[in-house]
CSV table of C-alpha atoms in Angstrom, one decimal:
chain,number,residue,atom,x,y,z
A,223,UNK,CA,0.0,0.0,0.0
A,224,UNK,CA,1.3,3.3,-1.0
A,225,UNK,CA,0.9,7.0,0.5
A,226,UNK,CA,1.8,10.5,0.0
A,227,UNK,CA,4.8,12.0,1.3
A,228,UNK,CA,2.5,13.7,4.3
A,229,UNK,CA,-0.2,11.8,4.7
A,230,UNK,CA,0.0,9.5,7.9
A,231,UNK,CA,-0.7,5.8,8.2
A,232,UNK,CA,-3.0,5.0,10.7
A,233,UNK,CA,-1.8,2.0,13.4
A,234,UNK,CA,-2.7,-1.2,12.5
A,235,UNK,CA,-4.4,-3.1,15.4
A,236,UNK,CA,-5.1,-6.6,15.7
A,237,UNK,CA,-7.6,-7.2,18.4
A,238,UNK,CA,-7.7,-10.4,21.2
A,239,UNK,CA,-10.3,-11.7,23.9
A,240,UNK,CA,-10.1,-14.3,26.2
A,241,UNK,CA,-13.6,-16.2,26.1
A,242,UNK,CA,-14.1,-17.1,29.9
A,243,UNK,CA,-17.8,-17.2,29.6
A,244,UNK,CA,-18.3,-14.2,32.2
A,245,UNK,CA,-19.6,-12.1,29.3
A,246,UNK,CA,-20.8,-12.5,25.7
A,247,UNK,CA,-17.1,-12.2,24.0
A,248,UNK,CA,-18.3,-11.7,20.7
A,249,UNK,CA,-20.4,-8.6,21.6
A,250,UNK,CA,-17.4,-7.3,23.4
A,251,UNK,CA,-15.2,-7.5,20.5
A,252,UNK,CA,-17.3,-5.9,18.1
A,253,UNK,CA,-17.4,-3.2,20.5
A,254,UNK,CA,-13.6,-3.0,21.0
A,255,UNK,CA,-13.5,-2.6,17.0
A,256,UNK,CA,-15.4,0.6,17.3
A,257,UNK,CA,-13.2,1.7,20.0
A,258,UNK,CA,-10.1,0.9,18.4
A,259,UNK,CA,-11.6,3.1,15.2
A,260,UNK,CA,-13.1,5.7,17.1
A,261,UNK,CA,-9.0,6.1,19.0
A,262,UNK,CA,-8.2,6.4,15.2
A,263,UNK,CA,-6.6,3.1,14.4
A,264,UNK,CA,-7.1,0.5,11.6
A,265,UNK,CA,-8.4,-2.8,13.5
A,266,UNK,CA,-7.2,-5.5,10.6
A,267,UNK,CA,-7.7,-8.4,12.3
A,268,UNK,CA,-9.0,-10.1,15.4
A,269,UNK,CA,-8.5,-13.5,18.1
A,270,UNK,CA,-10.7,-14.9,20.7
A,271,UNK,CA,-9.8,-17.9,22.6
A,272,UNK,CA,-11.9,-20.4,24.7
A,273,UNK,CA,-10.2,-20.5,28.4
A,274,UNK,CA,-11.5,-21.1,31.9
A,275,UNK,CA,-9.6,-18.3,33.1
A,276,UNK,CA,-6.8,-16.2,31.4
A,277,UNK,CA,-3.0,-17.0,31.5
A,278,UNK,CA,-1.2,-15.6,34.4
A,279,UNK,CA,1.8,-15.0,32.3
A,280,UNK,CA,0.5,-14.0,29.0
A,281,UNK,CA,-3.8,-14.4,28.9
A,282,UNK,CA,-3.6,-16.6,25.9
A,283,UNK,CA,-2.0,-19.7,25.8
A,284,UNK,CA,1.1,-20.6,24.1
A,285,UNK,CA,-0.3,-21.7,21.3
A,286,UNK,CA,-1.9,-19.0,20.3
A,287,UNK,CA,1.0,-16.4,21.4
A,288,UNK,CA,2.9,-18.5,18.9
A,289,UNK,CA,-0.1,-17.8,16.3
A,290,UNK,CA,-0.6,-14.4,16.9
A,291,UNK,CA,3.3,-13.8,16.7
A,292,UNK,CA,2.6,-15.4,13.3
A,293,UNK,CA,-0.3,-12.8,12.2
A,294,UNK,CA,1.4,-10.1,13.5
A,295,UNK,CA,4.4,-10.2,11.7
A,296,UNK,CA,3.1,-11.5,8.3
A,297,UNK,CA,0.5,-8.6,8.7
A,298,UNK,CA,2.9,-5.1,9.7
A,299,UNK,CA,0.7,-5.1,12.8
A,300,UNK,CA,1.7,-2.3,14.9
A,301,UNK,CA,-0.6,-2.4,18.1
A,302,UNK,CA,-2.2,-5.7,19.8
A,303,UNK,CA,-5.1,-4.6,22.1
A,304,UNK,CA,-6.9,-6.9,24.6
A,305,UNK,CA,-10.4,-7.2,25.4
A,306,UNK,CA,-9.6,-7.3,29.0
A,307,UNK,CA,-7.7,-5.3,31.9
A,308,UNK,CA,-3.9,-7.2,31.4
A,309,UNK,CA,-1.4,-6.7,35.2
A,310,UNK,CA,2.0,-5.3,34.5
A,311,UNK,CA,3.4,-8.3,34.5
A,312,UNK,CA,1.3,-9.4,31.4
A,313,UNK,CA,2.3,-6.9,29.0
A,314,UNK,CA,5.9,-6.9,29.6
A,315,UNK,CA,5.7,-10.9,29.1
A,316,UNK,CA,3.6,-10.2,25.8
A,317,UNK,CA,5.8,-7.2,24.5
A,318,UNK,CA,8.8,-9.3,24.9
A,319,UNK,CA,7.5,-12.7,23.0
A,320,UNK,CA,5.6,-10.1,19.8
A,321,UNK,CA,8.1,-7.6,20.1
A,322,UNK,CA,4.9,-5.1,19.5
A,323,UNK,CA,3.3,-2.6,21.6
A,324,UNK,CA,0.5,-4.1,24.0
A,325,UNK,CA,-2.1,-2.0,25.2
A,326,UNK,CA,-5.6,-3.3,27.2
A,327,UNK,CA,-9.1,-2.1,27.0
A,328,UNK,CA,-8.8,0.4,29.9
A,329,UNK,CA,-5.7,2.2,28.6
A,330,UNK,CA,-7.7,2.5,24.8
A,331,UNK,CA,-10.7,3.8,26.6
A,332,UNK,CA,-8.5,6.4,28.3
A,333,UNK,CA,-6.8,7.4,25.2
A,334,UNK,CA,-10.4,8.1,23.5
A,335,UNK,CA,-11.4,10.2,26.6
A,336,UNK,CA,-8.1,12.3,26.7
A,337,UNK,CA,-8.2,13.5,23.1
A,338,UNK,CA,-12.1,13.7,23.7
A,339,UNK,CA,-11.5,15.9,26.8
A,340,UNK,CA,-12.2,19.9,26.3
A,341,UNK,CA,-13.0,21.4,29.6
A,342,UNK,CA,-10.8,21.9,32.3
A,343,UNK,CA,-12.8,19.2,34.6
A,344,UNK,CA,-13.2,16.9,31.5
A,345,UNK,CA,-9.0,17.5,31.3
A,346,UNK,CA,-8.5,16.8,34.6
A,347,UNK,CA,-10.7,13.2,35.2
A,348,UNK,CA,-9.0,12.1,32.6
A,349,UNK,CA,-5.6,12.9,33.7
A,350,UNK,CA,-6.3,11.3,37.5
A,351,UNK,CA,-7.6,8.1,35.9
A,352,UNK,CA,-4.5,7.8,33.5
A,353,UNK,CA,-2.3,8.2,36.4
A,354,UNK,CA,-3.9,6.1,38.4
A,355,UNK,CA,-3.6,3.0,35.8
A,356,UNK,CA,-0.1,3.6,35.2
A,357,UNK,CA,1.0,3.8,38.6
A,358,UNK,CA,1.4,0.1,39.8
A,359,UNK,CA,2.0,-0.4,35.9
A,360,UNK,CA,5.6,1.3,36.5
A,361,UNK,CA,7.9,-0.9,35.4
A,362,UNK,CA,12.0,-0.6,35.8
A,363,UNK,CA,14.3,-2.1,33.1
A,364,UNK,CA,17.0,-3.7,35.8
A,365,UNK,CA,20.1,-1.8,35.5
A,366,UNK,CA,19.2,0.3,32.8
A,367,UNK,CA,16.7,2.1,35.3
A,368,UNK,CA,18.5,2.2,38.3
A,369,UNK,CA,20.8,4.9,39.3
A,370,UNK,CA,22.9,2.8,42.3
A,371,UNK,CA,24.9,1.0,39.7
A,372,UNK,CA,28.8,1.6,39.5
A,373,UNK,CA,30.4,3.6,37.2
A,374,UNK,CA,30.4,7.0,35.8
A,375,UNK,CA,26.8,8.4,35.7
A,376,UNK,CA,24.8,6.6,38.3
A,377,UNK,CA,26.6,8.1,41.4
A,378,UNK,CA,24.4,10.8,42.7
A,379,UNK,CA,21.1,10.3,45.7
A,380,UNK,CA,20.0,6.6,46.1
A,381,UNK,CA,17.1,6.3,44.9
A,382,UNK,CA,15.9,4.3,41.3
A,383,UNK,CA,14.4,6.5,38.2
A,384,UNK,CA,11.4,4.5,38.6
A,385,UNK,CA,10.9,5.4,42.7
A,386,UNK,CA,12.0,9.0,41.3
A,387,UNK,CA,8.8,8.2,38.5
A,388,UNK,CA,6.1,6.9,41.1
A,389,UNK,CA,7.3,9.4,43.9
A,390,UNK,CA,6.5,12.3,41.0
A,391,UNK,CA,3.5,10.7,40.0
A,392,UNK,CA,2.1,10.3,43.7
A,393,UNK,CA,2.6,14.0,43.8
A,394,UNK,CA,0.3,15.0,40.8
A,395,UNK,CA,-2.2,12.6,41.9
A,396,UNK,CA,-2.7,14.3,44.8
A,397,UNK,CA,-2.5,18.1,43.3
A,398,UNK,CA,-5.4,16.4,40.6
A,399,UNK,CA,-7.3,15.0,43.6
A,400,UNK,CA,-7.3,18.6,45.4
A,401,UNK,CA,-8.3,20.6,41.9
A,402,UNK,CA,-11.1,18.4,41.4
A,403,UNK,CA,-12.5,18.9,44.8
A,404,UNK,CA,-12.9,22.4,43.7
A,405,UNK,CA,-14.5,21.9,40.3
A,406,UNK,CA,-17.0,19.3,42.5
A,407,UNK,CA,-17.1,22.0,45.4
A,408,UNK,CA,-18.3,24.6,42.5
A,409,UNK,CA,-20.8,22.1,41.1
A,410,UNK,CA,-22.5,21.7,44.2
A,411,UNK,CA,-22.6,25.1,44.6
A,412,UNK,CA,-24.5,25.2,41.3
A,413,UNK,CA,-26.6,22.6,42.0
A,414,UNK,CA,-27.9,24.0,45.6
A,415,UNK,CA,-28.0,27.2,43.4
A,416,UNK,CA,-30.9,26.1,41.0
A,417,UNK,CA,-32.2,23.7,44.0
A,418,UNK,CA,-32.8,27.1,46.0
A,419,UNK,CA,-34.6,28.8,42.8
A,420,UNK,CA,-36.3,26.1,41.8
A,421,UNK,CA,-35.1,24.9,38.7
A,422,UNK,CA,-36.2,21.8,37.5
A,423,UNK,CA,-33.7,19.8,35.7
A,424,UNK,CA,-33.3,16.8,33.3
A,425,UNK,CA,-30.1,14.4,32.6
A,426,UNK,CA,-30.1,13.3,29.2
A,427,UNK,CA,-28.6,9.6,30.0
A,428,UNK,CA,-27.6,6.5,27.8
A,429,UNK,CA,-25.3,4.3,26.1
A,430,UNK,CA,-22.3,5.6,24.0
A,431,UNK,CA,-23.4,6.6,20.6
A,432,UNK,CA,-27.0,6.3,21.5
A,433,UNK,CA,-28.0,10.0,19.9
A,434,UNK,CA,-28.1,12.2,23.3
A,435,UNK,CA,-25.7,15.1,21.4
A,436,UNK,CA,-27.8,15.1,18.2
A,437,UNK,CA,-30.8,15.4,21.0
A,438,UNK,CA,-30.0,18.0,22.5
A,439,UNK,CA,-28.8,20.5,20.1
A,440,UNK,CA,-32.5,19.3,18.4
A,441,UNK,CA,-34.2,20.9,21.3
A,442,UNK,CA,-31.8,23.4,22.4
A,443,UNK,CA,-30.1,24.5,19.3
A,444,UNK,CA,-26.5,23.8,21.6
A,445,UNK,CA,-23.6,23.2,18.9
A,446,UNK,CA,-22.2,20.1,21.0
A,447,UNK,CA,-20.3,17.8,18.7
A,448,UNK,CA,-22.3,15.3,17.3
A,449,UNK,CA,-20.4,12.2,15.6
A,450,UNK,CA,-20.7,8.6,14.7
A,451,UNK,CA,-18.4,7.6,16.9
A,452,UNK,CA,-17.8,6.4,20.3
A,453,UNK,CA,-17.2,8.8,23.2
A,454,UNK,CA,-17.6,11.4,20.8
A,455,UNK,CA,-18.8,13.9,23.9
A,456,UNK,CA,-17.5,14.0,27.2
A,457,UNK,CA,-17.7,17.3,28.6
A,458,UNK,CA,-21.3,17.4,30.2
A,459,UNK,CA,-23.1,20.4,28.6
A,460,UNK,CA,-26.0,22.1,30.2
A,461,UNK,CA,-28.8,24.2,28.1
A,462,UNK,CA,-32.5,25.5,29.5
A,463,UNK,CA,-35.6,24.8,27.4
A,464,UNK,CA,-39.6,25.6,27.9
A,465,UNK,CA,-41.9,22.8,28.2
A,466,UNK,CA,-45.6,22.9,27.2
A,467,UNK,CA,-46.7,23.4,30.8
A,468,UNK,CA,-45.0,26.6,30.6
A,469,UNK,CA,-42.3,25.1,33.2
A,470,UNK,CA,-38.6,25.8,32.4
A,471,UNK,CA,-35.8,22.6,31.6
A,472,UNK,CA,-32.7,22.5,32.7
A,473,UNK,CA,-30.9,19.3,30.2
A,474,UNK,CA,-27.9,18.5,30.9
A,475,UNK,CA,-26.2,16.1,28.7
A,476,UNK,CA,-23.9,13.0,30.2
A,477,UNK,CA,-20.7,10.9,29.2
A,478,UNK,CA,-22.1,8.2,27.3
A,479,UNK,CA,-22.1,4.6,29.2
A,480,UNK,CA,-20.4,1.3,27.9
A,481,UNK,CA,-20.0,-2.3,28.7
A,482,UNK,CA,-17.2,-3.3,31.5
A,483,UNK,CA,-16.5,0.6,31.8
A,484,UNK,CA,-13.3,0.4,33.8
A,485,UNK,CA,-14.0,1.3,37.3
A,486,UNK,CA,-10.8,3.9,37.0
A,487,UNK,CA,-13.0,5.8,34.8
A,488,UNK,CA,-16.5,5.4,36.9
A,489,UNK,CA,-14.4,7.3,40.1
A,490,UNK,CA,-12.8,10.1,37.9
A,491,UNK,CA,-16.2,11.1,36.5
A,492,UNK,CA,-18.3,10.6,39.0
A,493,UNK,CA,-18.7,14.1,40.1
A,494,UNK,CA,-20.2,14.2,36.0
A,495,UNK,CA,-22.3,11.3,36.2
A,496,UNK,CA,-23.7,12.5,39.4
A,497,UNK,CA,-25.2,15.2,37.3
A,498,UNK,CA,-28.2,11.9,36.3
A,499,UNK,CA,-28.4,10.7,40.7
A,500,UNK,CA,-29.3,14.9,41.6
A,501,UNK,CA,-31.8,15.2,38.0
A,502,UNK,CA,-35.9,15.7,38.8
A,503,UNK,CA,-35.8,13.8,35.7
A,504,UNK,CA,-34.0,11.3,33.4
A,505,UNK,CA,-34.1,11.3,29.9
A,506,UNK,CA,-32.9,7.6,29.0
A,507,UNK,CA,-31.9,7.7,25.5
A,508,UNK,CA,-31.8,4.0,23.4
A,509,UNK,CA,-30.8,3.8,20.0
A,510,UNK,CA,-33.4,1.5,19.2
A,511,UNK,CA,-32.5,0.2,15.4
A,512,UNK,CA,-29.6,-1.6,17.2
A,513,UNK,CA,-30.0,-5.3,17.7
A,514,UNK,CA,-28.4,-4.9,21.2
A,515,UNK,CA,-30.9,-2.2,22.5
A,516,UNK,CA,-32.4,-4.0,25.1
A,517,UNK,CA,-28.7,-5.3,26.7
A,518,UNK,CA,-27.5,-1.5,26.5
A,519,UNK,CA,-30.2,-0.2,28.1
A,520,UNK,CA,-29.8,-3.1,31.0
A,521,UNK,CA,-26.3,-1.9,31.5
A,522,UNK,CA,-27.2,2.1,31.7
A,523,UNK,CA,-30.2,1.5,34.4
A,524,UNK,CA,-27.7,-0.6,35.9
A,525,UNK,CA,-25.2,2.3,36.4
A,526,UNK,CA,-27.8,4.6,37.3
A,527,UNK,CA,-28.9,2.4,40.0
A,528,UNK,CA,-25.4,1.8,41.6
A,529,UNK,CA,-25.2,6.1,41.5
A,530,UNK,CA,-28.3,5.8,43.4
A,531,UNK,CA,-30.4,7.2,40.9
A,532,UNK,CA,-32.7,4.1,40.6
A,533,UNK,CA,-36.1,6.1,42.3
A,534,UNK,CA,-35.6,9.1,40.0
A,535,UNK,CA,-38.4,8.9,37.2
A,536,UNK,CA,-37.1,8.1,33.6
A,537,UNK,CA,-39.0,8.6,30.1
A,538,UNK,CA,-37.2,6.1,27.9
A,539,UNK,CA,-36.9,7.5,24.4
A,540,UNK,CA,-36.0,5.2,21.6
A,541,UNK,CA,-34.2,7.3,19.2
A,542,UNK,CA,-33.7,6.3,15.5
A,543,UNK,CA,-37.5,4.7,15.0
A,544,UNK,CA,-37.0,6.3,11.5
A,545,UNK,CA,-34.7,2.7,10.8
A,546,UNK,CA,-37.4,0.5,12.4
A,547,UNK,CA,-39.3,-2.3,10.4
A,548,UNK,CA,-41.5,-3.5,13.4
A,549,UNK,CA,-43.8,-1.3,15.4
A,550,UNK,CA,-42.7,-0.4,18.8
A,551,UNK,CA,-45.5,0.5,21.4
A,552,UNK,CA,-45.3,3.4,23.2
A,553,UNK,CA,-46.3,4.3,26.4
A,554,UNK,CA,-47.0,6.7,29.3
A,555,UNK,CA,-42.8,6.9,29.3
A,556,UNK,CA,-41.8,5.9,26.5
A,557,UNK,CA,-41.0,7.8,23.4
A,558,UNK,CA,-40.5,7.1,19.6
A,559,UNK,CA,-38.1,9.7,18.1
A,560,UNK,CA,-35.5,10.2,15.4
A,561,UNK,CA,-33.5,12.7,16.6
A,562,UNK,CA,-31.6,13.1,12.6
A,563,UNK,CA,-35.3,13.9,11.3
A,564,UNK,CA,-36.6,16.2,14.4
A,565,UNK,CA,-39.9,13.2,14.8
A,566,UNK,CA,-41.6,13.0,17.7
A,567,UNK,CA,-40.1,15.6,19.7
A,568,UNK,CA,-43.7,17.3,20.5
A,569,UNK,CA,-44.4,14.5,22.5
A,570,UNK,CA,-41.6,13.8,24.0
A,571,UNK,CA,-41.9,17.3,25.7
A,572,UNK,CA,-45.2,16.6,26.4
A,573,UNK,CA,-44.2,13.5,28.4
A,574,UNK,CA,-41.4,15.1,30.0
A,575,UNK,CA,-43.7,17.6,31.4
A,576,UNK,CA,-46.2,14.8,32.5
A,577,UNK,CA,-43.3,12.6,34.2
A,578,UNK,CA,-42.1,15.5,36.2
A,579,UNK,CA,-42.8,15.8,39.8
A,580,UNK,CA,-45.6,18.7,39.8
A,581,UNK,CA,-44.1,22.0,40.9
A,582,UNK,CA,-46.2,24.4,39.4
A,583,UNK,CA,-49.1,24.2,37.6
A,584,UNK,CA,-50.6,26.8,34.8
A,585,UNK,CA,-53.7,28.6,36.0
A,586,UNK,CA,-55.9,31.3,34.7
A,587,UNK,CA,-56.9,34.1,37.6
A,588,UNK,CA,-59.0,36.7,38.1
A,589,UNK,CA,-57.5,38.7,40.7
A,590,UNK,CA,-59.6,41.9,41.8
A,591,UNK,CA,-57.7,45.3,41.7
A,592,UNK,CA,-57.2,45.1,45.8
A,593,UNK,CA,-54.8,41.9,45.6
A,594,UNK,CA,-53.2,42.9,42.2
A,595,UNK,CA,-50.0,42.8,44.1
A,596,UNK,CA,-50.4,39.4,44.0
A,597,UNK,CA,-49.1,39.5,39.7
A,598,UNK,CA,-45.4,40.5,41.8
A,599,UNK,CA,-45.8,37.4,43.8
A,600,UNK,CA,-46.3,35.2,40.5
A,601,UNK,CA,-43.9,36.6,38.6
A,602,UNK,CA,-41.1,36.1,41.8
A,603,UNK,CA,-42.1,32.6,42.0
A,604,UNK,CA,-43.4,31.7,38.5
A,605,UNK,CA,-43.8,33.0,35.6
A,606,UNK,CA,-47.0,35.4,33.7
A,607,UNK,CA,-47.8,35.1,30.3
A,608,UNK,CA,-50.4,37.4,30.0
A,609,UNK,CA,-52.0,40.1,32.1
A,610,UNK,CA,-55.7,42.0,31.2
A,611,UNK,CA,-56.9,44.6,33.1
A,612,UNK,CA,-60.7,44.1,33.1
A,613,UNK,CA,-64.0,45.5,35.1
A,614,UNK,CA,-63.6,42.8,37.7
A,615,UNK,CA,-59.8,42.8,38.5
A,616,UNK,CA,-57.0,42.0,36.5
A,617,UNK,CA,-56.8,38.6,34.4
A,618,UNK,CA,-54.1,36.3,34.7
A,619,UNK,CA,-52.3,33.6,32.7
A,620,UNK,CA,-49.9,32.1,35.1
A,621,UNK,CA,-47.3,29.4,35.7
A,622,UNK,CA,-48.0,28.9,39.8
A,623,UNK,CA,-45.6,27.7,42.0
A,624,UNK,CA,-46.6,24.6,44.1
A,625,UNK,CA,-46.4,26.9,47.3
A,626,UNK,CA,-48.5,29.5,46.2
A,627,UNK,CA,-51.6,27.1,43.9
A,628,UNK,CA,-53.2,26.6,47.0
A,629,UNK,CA,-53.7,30.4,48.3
A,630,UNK,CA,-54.4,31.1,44.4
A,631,UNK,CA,-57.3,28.4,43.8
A,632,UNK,CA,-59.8,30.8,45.0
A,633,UNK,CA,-59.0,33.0,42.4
């Protein structure tokens, strides 16, 4: 294969899963070929072996290290990736024997998320859990490491490069740990903030790819990216909206979910996904023309539950019905939509509102000209869309606050 002087070749991956029956290996894999495109790489091949549990020394056996040596070579492979979380200890053994770069699921997730990142919080997550991987990953090269050796050179403090390396990294950990408190302290500021004026608000939820971006610049006109790929947003983005009630939407929009997401990466965002446990509402978006739909959806209610989220009312919208054959039943909570072809979006507003907890409710008045102050009270806590000054008193179209529907209902 030939290419231009400046145009770069993209890695060449060759993908391998251990089969130990704990999860459905072939689904896995065709998930870990998505990832390996969306980090910008050229899966060209791929391995799965049956085992009961994974080699201690190299996860495959030694037949298959043998074949995949094989591949490799014969195919210019420059990157093997696992389907599984390999120890140090692994990849040095499998570097050594291929004599090409090994990398595991976790470290391709966190590459995707680090060129994904944009925000400073987004920046930083990213950068704890990296850190955190590598550090029991450290590994010294024997002498060629170690600065207590003789000769000219390695004289100096006693203490290794790689002690030097972890006693650095230790330090930046712990200088990420203490900036991230204050990005989370801020957020919970912002969140007793809108808690305090009442501001309803909505996590748009779901699996990785599932359409939440294309969502909610639909309903919000936000310019978040929007791509066919995996991961493609990981900053949380927040944008306000008016629901047919009257009531105002706060949505904020999550980091998408995936199978076996490493639990390095469930800590560092945590403070983000929290976003979905402190909602009034979630907005569970499903990509419903996949043939997986139903196992995805499983494994984002199952995240949401372990957040603590799991008594927080959710409308399930399946996005992409535009690609359906079959008829799908909708429900009280349950949305058709394509998100691509703005369908269905009147009603899923309509059963946003109707899902919500009631807050305020839309009333007309008739308030006579001795409590007219009682327009400033609605408009503090509510909101008036139109006022008429008539015989009787002064007519009112208002959104009511809960607190106040009581003391109005006479009116």
């Amino acid at each position: 294969m030939e290419f231009y002087e400046n145009e770069v070749r993209p890695e060449r991956a060759f993908l391998v899963s251990v089969d130990t029956g704990e999860f459905d290996a072939e689904a896995s894999m065709s998930e870990l070929y998505e990832l390996t495109e969306s980090a910008g790489a050229q899966p060209v091949g791929a391995m799965i072996q049956k085992r009961e549990k994974p080699d201690g020394a190299t996860c495959i056996g030694s037949g298959r290290l043998e074949e995949l040596k094989e591949v490799c070579q014969s195919q210019e492979i420059d990157l093997i990736i696992f389907d599984c979380e390999l120890s140090p200890t692994q990849i040095r053994n499998l570097e050594f024997e291929t004599e090409i770069r090994i990398i595991d699921r976790t470290m391709l997730i966190l590459d995707i998320f680090a060129s994904r990142a944009r925000s400073r919080e987004g920046k930083l997550q990213v950068e704890l859990a990296q850190l955190k991987y590598l550090l029991p990953r450290l590994t010294g090269k024997g002498a060629a490491m170690s600065r207590l050796g003789g000769g000219i050179g390695t004289r100096g403090p006693g203490e290794s490069k790689l002690e030097t390396d972890r006693r650095h990294i230790r330090r930046r950990l712990e200088s990420l740990r203490e900036q991230l408190a204050q990005v989370e302290q801020h957020r919970n500021q912002l969140r007793r903030r809108r808690e305090k004026e009442g501001i309803i608000t909505a996590a748009i939820v779901g699996y990785t790819n599932a359409g939440k971006s294309t969502l909610l610049n639909l309903l919000t006109g936000a310019d978040v990216l929007a791509e066919d790929k995996l991961f493609a947003t990981l900053d949380p983005t927040s944008r306000a909206i008016e629901l047919p009630d009257g009531r105002s939407l706060l949505l904020v929009d999550t980091v998408g979910l995936i199978r076996r997401l490493p639990h390095h990466l469930v800590e560092a965002f945590k403070s983000t996904l929290e976003e979905a446990a402190c909602a009034d509402i979630i907005i569970h978006v499903c990509d419903v023309s996949d043939p997986e739909a139903a196992e995805k959806a499983d494994v984002t209610l199952k995240t949401l539950a372990d957040l603590g989220a799991a008594e927080i009312p959710v409308v399930t919208v399946l996005n992409k019905c535009d690609l359906l054959t079959e008829n799908i039943p909708e429900d009280d909570s349950t949305v058709k939509i394509s998100a691509k072809k703005a369908q269905g979006i009147d009603r899923l507003l309509q059963v946003v509102a109707a899902n919500l907890p009631e807050t305020a409710k839309r009333m007309k008045l008739l308030l006579p000209y001795d409590k007219a102050g009682f327009t400033a009270k609605l408009r503090e806590n509510g909101k008036v869309f139109t006022e008429e000054y008539t015989e009787t008193g002064v007519l009112v179209d208002a959104l009511v606050d809960q607190m106040l529907i009581k003391q109005m209902s006479q009116y």
